[in-house]
Short mmCIF file of C-alpha atoms in Angstrom, two decimals:
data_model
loop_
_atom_site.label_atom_id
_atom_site.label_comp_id
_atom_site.label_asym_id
_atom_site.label_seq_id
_atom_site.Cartn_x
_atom_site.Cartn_y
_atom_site.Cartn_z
CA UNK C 1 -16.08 19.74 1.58
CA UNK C 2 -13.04 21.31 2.99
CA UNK C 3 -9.97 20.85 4.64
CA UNK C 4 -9.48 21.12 8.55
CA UNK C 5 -7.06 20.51 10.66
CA UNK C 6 -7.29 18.09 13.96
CA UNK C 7 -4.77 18.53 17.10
CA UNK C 8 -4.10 15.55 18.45
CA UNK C 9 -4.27 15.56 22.03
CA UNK C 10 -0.62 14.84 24.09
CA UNK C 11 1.06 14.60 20.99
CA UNK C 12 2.25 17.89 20.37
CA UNK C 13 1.24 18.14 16.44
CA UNK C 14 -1.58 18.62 14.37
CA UNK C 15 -3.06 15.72 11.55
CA UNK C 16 -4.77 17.32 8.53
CA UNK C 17 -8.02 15.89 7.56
CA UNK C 18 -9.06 15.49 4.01
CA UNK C 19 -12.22 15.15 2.62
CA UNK C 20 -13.24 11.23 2.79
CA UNK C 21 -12.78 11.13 -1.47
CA UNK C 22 -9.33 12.19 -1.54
CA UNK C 23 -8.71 10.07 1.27
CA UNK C 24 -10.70 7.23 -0.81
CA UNK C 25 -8.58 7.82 -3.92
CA UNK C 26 -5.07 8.20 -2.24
CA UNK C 27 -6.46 4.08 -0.86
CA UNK C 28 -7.16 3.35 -4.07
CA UNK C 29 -4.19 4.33 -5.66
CA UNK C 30 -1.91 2.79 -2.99
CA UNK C 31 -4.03 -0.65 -3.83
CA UNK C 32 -3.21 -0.19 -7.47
CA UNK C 33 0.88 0.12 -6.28
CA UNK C 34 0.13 -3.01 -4.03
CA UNK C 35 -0.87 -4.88 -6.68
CA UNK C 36 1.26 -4.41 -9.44
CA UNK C 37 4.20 -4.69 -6.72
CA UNK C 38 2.74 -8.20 -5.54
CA UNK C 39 2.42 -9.12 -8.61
CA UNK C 40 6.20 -8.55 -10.14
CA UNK C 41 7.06 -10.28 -7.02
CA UNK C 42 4.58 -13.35 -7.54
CA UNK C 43 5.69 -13.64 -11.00
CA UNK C 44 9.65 -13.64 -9.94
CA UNK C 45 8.76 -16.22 -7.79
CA UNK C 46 6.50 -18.51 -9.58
CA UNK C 47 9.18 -18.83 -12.83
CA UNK C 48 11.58 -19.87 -10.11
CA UNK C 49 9.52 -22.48 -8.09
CA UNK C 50 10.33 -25.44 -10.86
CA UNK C 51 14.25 -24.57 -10.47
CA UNK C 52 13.12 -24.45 -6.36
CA UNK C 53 11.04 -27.52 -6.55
CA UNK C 54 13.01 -30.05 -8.39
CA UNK C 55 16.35 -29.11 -7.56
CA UNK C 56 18.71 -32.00 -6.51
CA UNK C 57 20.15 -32.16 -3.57
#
């Protein structure tokens, strides 16, 4: 399948369309980044919740 380009209508530019696998892959890949991001950021947060939790006020 190839490339093609779209013009977008009253927006003065045109959009290039890739075939639907790249554009699959380049989703999948982004997921991957999502995940490991959310992740770190889960982890950060869950060794902190006891300190969070059962701090004295």
């Amino acid at each position: 399948m190839e490339s093609w380009v779209e013009e977008e209508p009253g927006l003065g530019f045109s959009v290039a369309v890739e075939p639907e696998w790249e554009f699959v892959e380049v989703l999948e890949a982004l997921a991957l980044k999502l995940a490991e991001w959310v992740e770190q950021h889960l982890s950060k947060v869950a060794s902190a919740l006891p300190e969070i939790l059962y701090c004295e006020h």
